[in-house]
Amino acid sequence: MRRRTSMPVLADPVWWSRPAGRPGSALRVLVDCVREHPIEEAVPALAGYVGRRGVAPLHDLAIRHGVIGCLWTALRAGGLDGRPDTGPTREAYTAALGRHLRTLSDLDLVLDVLAGFNVTPLVMKGPVLAELVYRRPDLRGYVDLDLLVPATEFPLALSGLERAGCTVYERNWPLVRDRRLGALRLTTPAGGVLDLHWHIFYEHAVRAAMPVDVAVLRERARTVLLGGRQVRTLDPLDTLAHVAVHAALDGGDRLVWLKDIEQALLYRAVPDWEALAERAGQWHAAPGIALMLHRARRVLGAPVPGAVLGQLVPDRAWRGLVRGSDAVPPLSAGRASLGRAVARAARSDGPASRRELARRATAFLHGRDRERFDPDDPESAAYPAGGAAERNAYLDDVRHGR
């Protein structure tokens, strides 16, 4: 039985008074499709919007926000799935289901390979959220499979996966070593994407700012059934903390991340709020966790006490920044916005978060705060540089905790 909190749980109507969230807009209708409701019932505003504007604006927004499953099930419940313009949404929904099945197949391969080296990974995010957190797996699309292995076993795990046919995306080994990346991205033989982590956080600067003890996370891990196999994953509170922190670090501006939190609270991890506050402190990430809980409450009406932001983050200046940045709806889905900047700056406490926000603002103005993906760009991780010597030096650093 889920524990109830004596604190009030309210959706905040102020958010909807802002222009981007006005009733009848594509964003407002999509939020209605995403917010928890009986899945077989029609979303009241959906038919009217589709009749006026068609499905395309909603489809484009759903792709950007990672909630194509929520849109498709709402179209189907409203009897709108037979319209000709729902074809792209149907195809995207079907493709997401196909990726999920392929990922479960990839997981079988990877677990078998790693078992041969006596390496037991933690499976995180993607399939865990779809199968174990969401009430229905088709509501949660994702792209990659995230595995966490001990740093001391990371080189062995990587070598074993490469021998099994996986290929590493990163080729700029001086950059990888200099930035001390906490994961490498691999492509599986079936074409899936596998992120092999030796740490929860990808960037060294984030690990330094939020020094969560990964060994403790592994000790608290649980065994679950996923795709017919027993796997290890984070415990429910660590899962909630993990999705909230990573959402904040990525900008906290996509509906899928708010839906993750809503589903975890409704179905899997309705917490003792004091226990959650303690866990947020252990992650050294209370500002980011509080910010994402705050947004999930305001946008989706997630069952979060209204005072949670103040409880987790006593710093009034930071709370003011959070509320000010959310005065305009924060759902920019990757586009530059104050809400995105504030979320990405969240660190171990309020003062540290404010300092990081100032640093990021300066870096942005000078063009130094942009991730680079072009393989022809020397600043990209995909740019070929360094060779075997630098790669081995990076792996040696990881293994020895340098």
CSV table of C-alpha atoms in Angstrom, one decimal:
chain,number,residue,atom,x,y,z
A,1,MET,CA,0.0,0.0,0.0
A,2,ARG,CA,1.3,3.4,-0.9
A,3,ARG,CA,2.0,5.8,2.0
A,4,ARG,CA,0.0,9.0,2.0
A,5,THR,CA,1.5,12.4,2.8
A,6,SER,CA,-0.4,14.8,5.0
A,7,MET,CA,0.9,17.7,2.9
A,8,PRO,CA,-1.4,19.1,0.2
A,9,VAL,CA,-0.9,17.9,-3.3
A,10,LEU,CA,-2.1,20.5,-5.8
A,11,ALA,CA,-1.5,21.2,-9.5
A,12,ASP,CA,-0.4,24.9,-9.9
A,13,PRO,CA,-2.9,26.8,-12.2
A,14,VAL,CA,-0.5,29.7,-12.5
A,15,TRP,CA,1.6,27.9,-15.1
A,16,TRP,CA,-1.4,27.8,-17.5
A,17,SER,CA,-1.9,31.5,-17.4
A,18,ARG,CA,1.2,32.0,-19.5
A,19,PRO,CA,0.9,32.4,-23.3
A,20,ALA,CA,2.7,29.1,-24.2
A,21,GLY,CA,0.4,27.1,-22.0
A,22,ARG,CA,-2.9,28.8,-23.0
A,23,PRO,CA,-6.0,26.5,-23.4
A,24,GLY,CA,-6.3,25.2,-26.9
A,25,SER,CA,-2.7,25.5,-27.8
A,26,ALA,CA,-0.8,22.4,-29.1
A,27,LEU,CA,1.4,22.3,-26.0
A,28,ARG,CA,-1.6,22.4,-23.7
A,29,VAL,CA,-3.4,19.7,-25.6
A,30,LEU,CA,-0.3,17.5,-25.6
A,31,VAL,CA,0.1,18.0,-21.9
A,32,ASP,CA,-3.5,16.8,-21.4
A,33,CYS,CA,-2.6,13.7,-23.4
A,34,VAL,CA,0.5,13.1,-21.3
A,35,ARG,CA,-1.0,13.8,-17.9
A,36,GLU,CA,-2.2,10.7,-16.1
A,37,HIS,CA,-5.8,9.7,-17.0
A,38,PRO,CA,-7.8,6.6,-17.7
A,39,ILE,CA,-6.0,5.4,-20.9
A,40,GLU,CA,-9.2,4.1,-22.6
A,41,GLU,CA,-10.9,7.5,-22.2
A,42,ALA,CA,-10.8,10.3,-24.7
A,43,VAL,CA,-8.8,13.5,-23.9
A,44,PRO,CA,-11.6,16.1,-24.1
A,45,ALA,CA,-9.6,18.8,-25.9
A,46,LEU,CA,-7.9,16.5,-28.4
A,47,ALA,CA,-10.7,16.0,-31.0
A,48,GLY,CA,-11.4,19.7,-31.2
A,49,TYR,CA,-7.8,20.6,-31.7
A,50,VAL,CA,-7.3,17.9,-34.3
A,51,GLY,CA,-10.4,19.0,-36.1
A,52,ARG,CA,-9.1,22.6,-36.4
A,53,ARG,CA,-5.3,22.0,-36.9
A,54,GLY,CA,-4.8,18.4,-37.7
A,55,VAL,CA,-2.4,16.0,-36.0
A,56,ALA,CA,0.9,17.3,-37.4
A,57,PRO,CA,1.6,20.0,-34.8
A,58,LEU,CA,0.9,17.6,-32.0
A,59,HIS,CA,3.1,14.9,-33.7
A,60,ASP,CA,6.0,17.3,-34.0
A,61,LEU,CA,5.7,18.4,-30.4
A,62,ALA,CA,5.4,14.8,-29.2
A,63,ILE,CA,8.6,13.8,-31.1
A,64,ARG,CA,10.5,16.7,-29.5
A,65,HIS,CA,9.2,15.9,-26.1
A,66,GLY,CA,9.7,12.1,-26.3
A,67,VAL,CA,6.0,11.3,-25.6
A,68,ILE,CA,4.8,9.7,-28.9
A,69,GLY,CA,3.3,6.8,-27.0
A,70,CYS,CA,1.1,9.1,-25.0
A,71,LEU,CA,-0.1,10.9,-28.1
A,72,TRP,CA,-0.8,7.8,-30.0
A,73,THR,CA,-2.8,6.1,-27.2
A,74,ALA,CA,-4.8,9.3,-26.8
A,75,LEU,CA,-5.6,9.5,-30.5
A,76,ARG,CA,-6.7,5.9,-30.4
A,77,ALA,CA,-8.8,6.3,-27.3
A,78,GLY,CA,-10.6,9.3,-29.0
A,79,GLY,CA,-11.3,7.3,-32.2
A,80,LEU,CA,-9.0,9.5,-34.2
A,81,ASP,CA,-6.4,6.9,-35.2
A,82,GLY,CA,-8.1,6.3,-38.6
A,83,ARG,CA,-7.4,9.8,-39.9
A,84,PRO,CA,-4.9,9.9,-42.8
A,85,ASP,CA,-2.7,12.4,-41.0
A,86,THR,CA,-2.1,10.0,-38.1
A,87,GLY,CA,0.2,7.8,-40.2
A,88,PRO,CA,3.5,9.4,-39.0
A,89,THR,CA,2.4,9.1,-35.4
A,90,ARG,CA,1.4,5.4,-35.9
A,91,GLU,CA,4.8,4.7,-37.5
A,92,ALA,CA,6.8,6.5,-34.8
A,93,TYR,CA,4.8,4.6,-32.1
A,94,THR,CA,5.5,1.3,-33.9
A,95,ALA,CA,9.2,2.1,-34.3
A,96,ALA,CA,9.5,2.9,-30.6
A,97,LEU,CA,8.0,-0.6,-29.8
A,98,GLY,CA,10.5,-2.1,-32.2
A,99,ARG,CA,13.4,-0.4,-30.5
A,100,HIS,CA,12.2,-1.6,-27.1
A,101,LEU,CA,12.1,-5.2,-28.3
A,102,ARG,CA,15.5,-4.9,-30.0
A,103,THR,CA,16.9,-3.4,-26.8
A,104,LEU,CA,15.7,-6.4,-24.8
A,105,SER,CA,17.4,-8.6,-27.3
A,106,ASP,CA,20.6,-6.6,-27.1
A,107,LEU,CA,20.3,-6.8,-23.3
A,108,ASP,CA,20.3,-10.6,-23.6
A,109,LEU,CA,23.5,-10.5,-25.6
A,110,VAL,CA,25.2,-8.1,-23.4
A,111,LEU,CA,24.3,-9.9,-20.2
A,112,ASP,CA,25.6,-13.2,-21.6
A,113,VAL,CA,28.9,-11.6,-22.7
A,114,LEU,CA,29.5,-9.9,-19.4
A,115,ALA,CA,28.6,-13.0,-17.4
A,116,GLY,CA,31.4,-14.7,-19.2
A,117,PHE,CA,33.8,-12.2,-17.5
A,118,ASN,CA,31.9,-12.4,-14.2
A,119,VAL,CA,30.7,-8.8,-14.5
A,120,THR,CA,27.3,-7.9,-13.3
A,121,PRO,CA,26.0,-4.6,-14.6
A,122,LEU,CA,23.2,-2.4,-13.3
A,123,VAL,CA,20.6,-1.8,-16.0
A,124,MET,CA,19.3,1.8,-15.8
A,125,LYS,CA,16.7,4.1,-17.4
A,126,GLY,CA,15.3,3.0,-20.8
A,127,PRO,CA,13.9,-0.5,-20.5
A,128,VAL,CA,13.7,-0.3,-16.7
A,129,LEU,CA,11.5,2.7,-16.9
A,130,ALA,CA,9.3,1.3,-19.7
A,131,GLU,CA,8.8,-2.1,-18.1
A,132,LEU,CA,9.0,-1.5,-14.3
A,133,VAL,CA,8.1,2.2,-13.7
A,134,TYR,CA,5.4,3.0,-16.3
A,135,ARG,CA,2.0,1.4,-16.1
A,136,ARG,CA,2.4,0.4,-19.7
A,137,PRO,CA,5.7,0.0,-21.6
A,138,ASP,CA,4.4,1.4,-24.8
A,139,LEU,CA,4.0,4.8,-23.1
A,140,ARG,CA,7.8,5.2,-22.7
A,141,GLY,CA,10.0,5.4,-25.8
A,142,TYR,CA,13.7,5.6,-25.5
A,143,VAL,CA,16.8,5.3,-27.7
A,144,ASP,CA,19.6,3.6,-25.8
A,145,LEU,CA,20.5,1.0,-23.2
A,146,ASP,CA,22.4,2.2,-20.2
A,147,LEU,CA,24.6,-0.2,-18.1
A,148,LEU,CA,26.7,0.7,-15.1
A,149,VAL,CA,29.7,-1.5,-14.3
A,150,PRO,CA,32.3,-1.0,-11.6
A,151,ALA,CA,35.2,1.2,-12.7
A,152,THR,CA,37.7,-1.6,-12.0
A,153,GLU,CA,35.8,-3.9,-14.4
A,154,PHE,CA,35.1,-1.3,-17.1
A,155,PRO,CA,38.1,-2.1,-19.4
A,156,LEU,CA,37.3,-5.8,-19.2
A,157,ALA,CA,33.6,-5.2,-19.9
A,158,LEU,CA,34.5,-3.0,-22.9
A,159,SER,CA,36.9,-5.5,-24.4
A,160,GLY,CA,34.4,-8.3,-24.1
A,161,LEU,CA,31.6,-6.3,-25.7
A,162,GLU,CA,33.9,-5.3,-28.6
A,163,ARG,CA,34.9,-8.9,-29.1
A,164,ALA,CA,31.2,-9.7,-29.3
A,165,GLY,CA,30.7,-7.3,-32.2
A,166,CYS,CA,30.0,-4.0,-30.5
A,167,THR,CA,31.8,-0.9,-31.8
A,168,VAL,CA,32.8,2.3,-29.9
A,169,TYR,CA,31.4,5.6,-31.0
A,170,GLU,CA,34.1,7.8,-29.4
A,171,ARG,CA,37.4,8.0,-31.3
A,172,ASN,CA,38.9,11.2,-29.9
A,173,TRP,CA,40.9,9.6,-27.1
A,174,PRO,CA,42.8,12.7,-26.0
A,175,LEU,CA,39.5,14.5,-25.5
A,176,VAL,CA,37.9,11.4,-23.8
A,177,ARG,CA,40.8,11.2,-21.4
A,178,ASP,CA,41.0,15.0,-20.8
A,179,ARG,CA,37.3,15.2,-20.0
A,180,ARG,CA,37.4,11.8,-18.1
A,181,LEU,CA,34.1,10.7,-19.6
A,182,GLY,CA,32.1,8.5,-17.3
A,183,ALA,CA,30.7,6.4,-20.1
A,184,LEU,CA,31.4,5.3,-23.7
A,185,ARG,CA,28.8,4.8,-26.4
A,186,LEU,CA,28.7,1.6,-28.3
A,187,THR,CA,26.7,0.3,-31.3
A,188,THR,CA,25.5,-3.3,-30.9
A,189,PRO,CA,25.6,-5.9,-33.7
A,190,ALA,CA,21.9,-5.4,-34.2
A,191,GLY,CA,22.3,-1.6,-34.6
A,192,GLY,CA,21.2,-0.6,-31.1
A,193,VAL,CA,22.8,2.0,-28.9
A,194,LEU,CA,24.5,1.0,-25.6
A,195,ASP,CA,26.0,3.4,-23.2
A,196,LEU,CA,28.5,1.6,-21.0
A,197,HIS,CA,29.0,3.6,-17.8
A,198,TRP,CA,31.6,3.3,-15.1
A,199,HIS,CA,30.0,6.2,-13.2
A,200,ILE,CA,26.4,7.6,-13.0
A,201,PHE,CA,27.6,11.0,-14.3
A,202,TYR,CA,29.2,11.5,-17.7
A,203,GLU,CA,31.2,14.6,-17.1
A,204,HIS,CA,34.1,14.9,-14.6
A,205,ALA,CA,33.0,18.4,-13.6
A,206,VAL,CA,29.6,17.0,-12.6
A,207,ARG,CA,31.1,14.1,-10.6
A,208,ALA,CA,33.2,16.6,-8.7
A,209,ALA,CA,30.3,18.8,-8.0
A,210,MET,CA,27.9,16.0,-7.0
A,211,PRO,CA,30.1,13.2,-5.6
A,212,VAL,CA,27.5,10.4,-5.2
A,213,ASP,CA,29.0,7.2,-3.9
A,214,VAL,CA,28.4,4.7,-6.7
A,215,ALA,CA,29.5,1.8,-4.6
A,216,VAL,CA,26.6,2.6,-2.2
A,217,LEU,CA,24.2,2.7,-5.1
A,218,ARG,CA,25.4,-0.8,-6.1
A,219,GLU,CA,24.9,-2.1,-2.6
A,220,ARG,CA,21.3,-0.8,-2.5
A,221,ALA,CA,20.5,-2.2,-5.9
A,222,ARG,CA,17.6,-4.7,-6.3
A,223,THR,CA,17.0,-7.7,-8.6
A,224,VAL,CA,14.1,-7.4,-11.0
A,225,LEU,CA,12.7,-9.4,-13.9
A,226,LEU,CA,13.2,-7.6,-17.2
A,227,GLY,CA,12.5,-9.2,-20.5
A,228,GLY,CA,12.3,-12.6,-18.9
A,229,ARG,CA,15.7,-12.2,-17.2
A,230,GLN,CA,16.8,-11.3,-13.7
A,231,VAL,CA,18.8,-8.1,-13.8
A,232,ARG,CA,20.1,-5.7,-11.2
A,233,THR,CA,19.0,-2.1,-11.2
A,234,LEU,CA,18.9,0.9,-8.8
A,235,ASP,CA,16.4,0.7,-5.9
A,236,PRO,CA,13.2,2.7,-6.2
A,237,LEU,CA,14.4,5.9,-4.5
A,238,ASP,CA,17.7,5.9,-6.3
A,239,THR,CA,15.8,5.4,-9.6
A,240,LEU,CA,13.7,8.4,-8.8
A,241,ALA,CA,16.8,10.4,-7.9
A,242,HIS,CA,18.6,9.3,-11.0
A,243,VAL,CA,15.9,10.2,-13.5
A,244,ALA,CA,15.4,13.6,-11.8
A,245,VAL,CA,19.1,14.5,-11.7
A,246,HIS,CA,19.7,13.5,-15.3
A,247,ALA,CA,16.6,15.3,-16.5
A,248,ALA,CA,17.9,18.5,-14.7
A,249,LEU,CA,21.4,18.1,-16.2
A,250,ASP,CA,19.8,17.8,-19.7
A,251,GLY,CA,17.7,20.9,-19.2
A,252,GLY,CA,14.5,19.5,-17.6
A,253,ASP,CA,12.5,20.8,-20.5
A,254,ARG,CA,10.9,17.7,-22.0
A,255,LEU,CA,7.6,16.2,-21.1
A,256,VAL,CA,9.0,12.7,-21.0
A,257,TRP,CA,11.2,13.5,-18.0
A,258,LEU,CA,8.3,14.9,-16.1
A,259,LYS,CA,6.2,11.8,-17.0
A,260,ASP,CA,9.0,9.6,-15.6
A,261,ILE,CA,8.7,11.3,-12.3
A,262,GLU,CA,4.9,11.2,-12.3
A,263,GLN,CA,4.8,7.5,-13.1
A,264,ALA,CA,7.5,6.7,-10.5
A,265,LEU,CA,5.5,8.6,-7.8
A,266,LEU,CA,2.1,7.1,-8.8
A,267,TYR,CA,3.1,3.5,-9.3
A,268,ARG,CA,6.5,2.6,-7.9
A,269,ALA,CA,8.2,5.0,-5.5
A,270,VAL,CA,5.7,7.1,-3.6
A,271,PRO,CA,8.2,8.1,-1.0
A,272,ASP,CA,8.5,9.0,2.6
A,273,TRP,CA,9.5,12.6,1.8
A,274,GLU,CA,12.0,12.7,4.6
A,275,ALA,CA,13.7,9.6,3.2
A,276,LEU,CA,13.7,11.3,-0.2
A,277,ALA,CA,15.3,14.4,1.3
A,278,GLU,CA,18.0,12.2,2.9
A,279,ARG,CA,18.6,10.4,-0.4
A,280,ALA,CA,18.9,13.7,-2.3
A,281,GLY,CA,21.5,14.7,0.2
A,282,GLN,CA,23.4,11.5,-0.4
A,283,TRP,CA,23.4,12.2,-4.1
A,284,HIS,CA,24.6,15.7,-3.4
A,285,ALA,CA,21.9,16.8,-5.9
A,286,ALA,CA,19.0,18.2,-3.9
A,287,PRO,CA,18.5,21.3,-6.1
A,288,GLY,CA,18.1,19.3,-9.3
A,289,ILE,CA,15.9,16.7,-7.7
A,290,ALA,CA,13.7,19.5,-6.2
A,291,LEU,CA,13.5,21.4,-9.4
A,292,MET,CA,12.3,18.4,-11.4
A,293,LEU,CA,9.7,17.4,-8.7
A,294,HIS,CA,8.5,21.0,-8.7
A,295,ARG,CA,8.1,21.0,-12.5
A,296,ALA,CA,6.4,17.6,-12.5
A,297,ARG,CA,3.9,18.9,-10.0
A,298,ARG,CA,3.2,22.2,-11.8
A,299,VAL,CA,2.9,20.7,-15.3
A,300,LEU,CA,1.5,17.3,-14.8
A,301,GLY,CA,0.0,17.5,-11.3
A,302,ALA,CA,2.3,14.8,-10.0
A,303,PRO,CA,1.7,14.0,-6.4
A,304,VAL,CA,4.4,16.1,-4.9
A,305,PRO,CA,3.8,18.2,-1.8
A,306,GLY,CA,3.8,21.9,-2.6
A,307,ALA,CA,6.5,22.7,-0.1
A,308,VAL,CA,9.0,20.2,-1.4
A,309,LEU,CA,11.2,22.8,-3.1
A,310,GLY,CA,11.7,24.6,0.1
A,311,GLN,CA,12.2,21.4,2.1
A,312,LEU,CA,14.9,20.1,-0.2
A,313,VAL,CA,16.6,23.5,-0.9
A,314,PRO,CA,16.7,26.0,1.9
A,315,ASP,CA,18.5,28.6,-0.2
A,316,ARG,CA,15.9,31.3,-1.0
A,317,ALA,CA,17.9,32.9,-3.8
A,318,TRP,CA,18.0,29.6,-5.7
A,319,ARG,CA,14.3,28.9,-5.1
A,320,GLY,CA,13.6,32.4,-6.5
A,321,LEU,CA,15.6,31.6,-9.6
A,322,VAL,CA,13.7,28.3,-10.1
A,323,ARG,CA,10.3,30.0,-9.7
A,324,GLY,CA,11.3,32.9,-11.9
A,325,SER,CA,12.6,30.7,-14.6
A,326,ASP,CA,9.3,28.7,-14.6
A,327,ALA,CA,7.2,31.9,-14.9
A,328,VAL,CA,7.4,31.2,-18.6
A,329,PRO,CA,6.5,27.5,-19.2
A,330,PRO,CA,9.9,25.6,-19.1
A,331,LEU,CA,9.1,23.1,-21.8
A,332,SER,CA,11.5,24.3,-24.5
A,333,ALA,CA,12.5,20.8,-25.5
A,334,GLY,CA,16.1,21.6,-26.2
A,335,ARG,CA,15.8,25.2,-27.2
A,336,ALA,CA,17.6,27.9,-25.3
A,337,SER,CA,15.6,29.2,-22.4
A,338,LEU,CA,16.0,30.4,-18.8
A,339,GLY,CA,14.3,27.4,-17.5
A,340,ARG,CA,16.7,25.1,-19.3
A,341,ALA,CA,19.7,27.1,-18.1
A,342,VAL,CA,18.6,27.0,-14.5
A,343,ALA,CA,18.0,23.3,-14.6
A,344,ARG,CA,21.4,22.5,-16.1
A,345,ALA,CA,23.1,24.6,-13.5
A,346,ALA,CA,21.7,22.6,-10.5
A,347,ARG,CA,24.5,21.3,-8.3
A,348,SER,CA,24.9,20.2,-4.7
A,349,ASP,CA,23.3,23.2,-3.0
A,350,GLY,CA,21.8,26.6,-3.7
A,351,PRO,CA,25.0,28.7,-3.7
A,352,ALA,CA,26.9,26.1,-5.8
A,353,SER,CA,24.0,26.1,-8.3
A,354,ARG,CA,24.0,29.9,-8.6
A,355,ARG,CA,27.7,29.9,-9.2
A,356,GLU,CA,27.3,27.3,-11.9
A,357,LEU,CA,24.5,29.3,-13.5
A,358,ALA,CA,26.8,32.3,-13.7
A,359,ARG,CA,29.6,30.2,-15.2
A,360,ARG,CA,27.3,28.8,-17.8
A,361,ALA,CA,26.0,32.2,-18.8
A,362,THR,CA,29.6,33.4,-19.3
A,363,ALA,CA,30.5,30.3,-21.3
A,364,PHE,CA,27.4,30.5,-23.4
A,365,LEU,CA,28.1,34.1,-24.3
A,366,HIS,CA,31.6,33.1,-25.5
A,367,GLY,CA,30.4,30.0,-27.3
A,368,ARG,CA,32.1,27.6,-25.0
A,369,ASP,CA,29.1,25.7,-23.6
A,370,ARG,CA,28.0,23.7,-26.7
A,371,GLU,CA,28.3,19.9,-27.2
A,372,ARG,CA,30.0,19.0,-30.5
A,373,PHE,CA,29.0,16.0,-32.5
A,374,ASP,CA,30.5,16.6,-36.0
A,375,PRO,CA,33.1,13.9,-36.6
A,376,ASP,CA,35.1,16.4,-38.7
A,377,ASP,CA,35.3,18.8,-35.7
A,378,PRO,CA,38.5,18.3,-33.6
A,379,GLU,CA,36.4,19.2,-30.5
A,380,SER,CA,34.0,16.3,-31.1
A,381,ALA,CA,34.3,12.9,-29.3
A,382,ALA,CA,33.8,11.2,-32.7
A,383,TYR,CA,36.8,12.9,-34.3
A,384,PRO,CA,39.6,10.3,-34.8
A,385,ALA,CA,42.6,11.2,-32.7
A,386,GLY,CA,45.0,9.6,-30.3
A,387,GLY,CA,45.0,6.0,-31.2
A,388,ALA,CA,45.5,3.0,-29.0
A,389,ALA,CA,48.0,4.6,-26.6
A,390,GLU,CA,45.6,7.3,-25.5
A,391,ARG,CA,42.7,4.9,-25.3
A,392,ASN,CA,44.7,2.5,-23.1
A,393,ALA,CA,45.8,5.5,-20.9
A,394,TYR,CA,42.1,6.5,-20.4
A,395,LEU,CA,41.1,3.0,-19.5
A,396,ASP,CA,44.0,2.7,-17.1
A,397,ASP,CA,42.9,6.0,-15.5
A,398,VAL,CA,39.4,4.6,-15.1
A,399,ARG,CA,40.5,1.3,-13.6
A,400,HIS,CA,42.8,3.0,-11.1
A,401,GLY,CA,40.4,5.8,-10.1
A,402,ARG,CA,42.6,8.6,-11.5
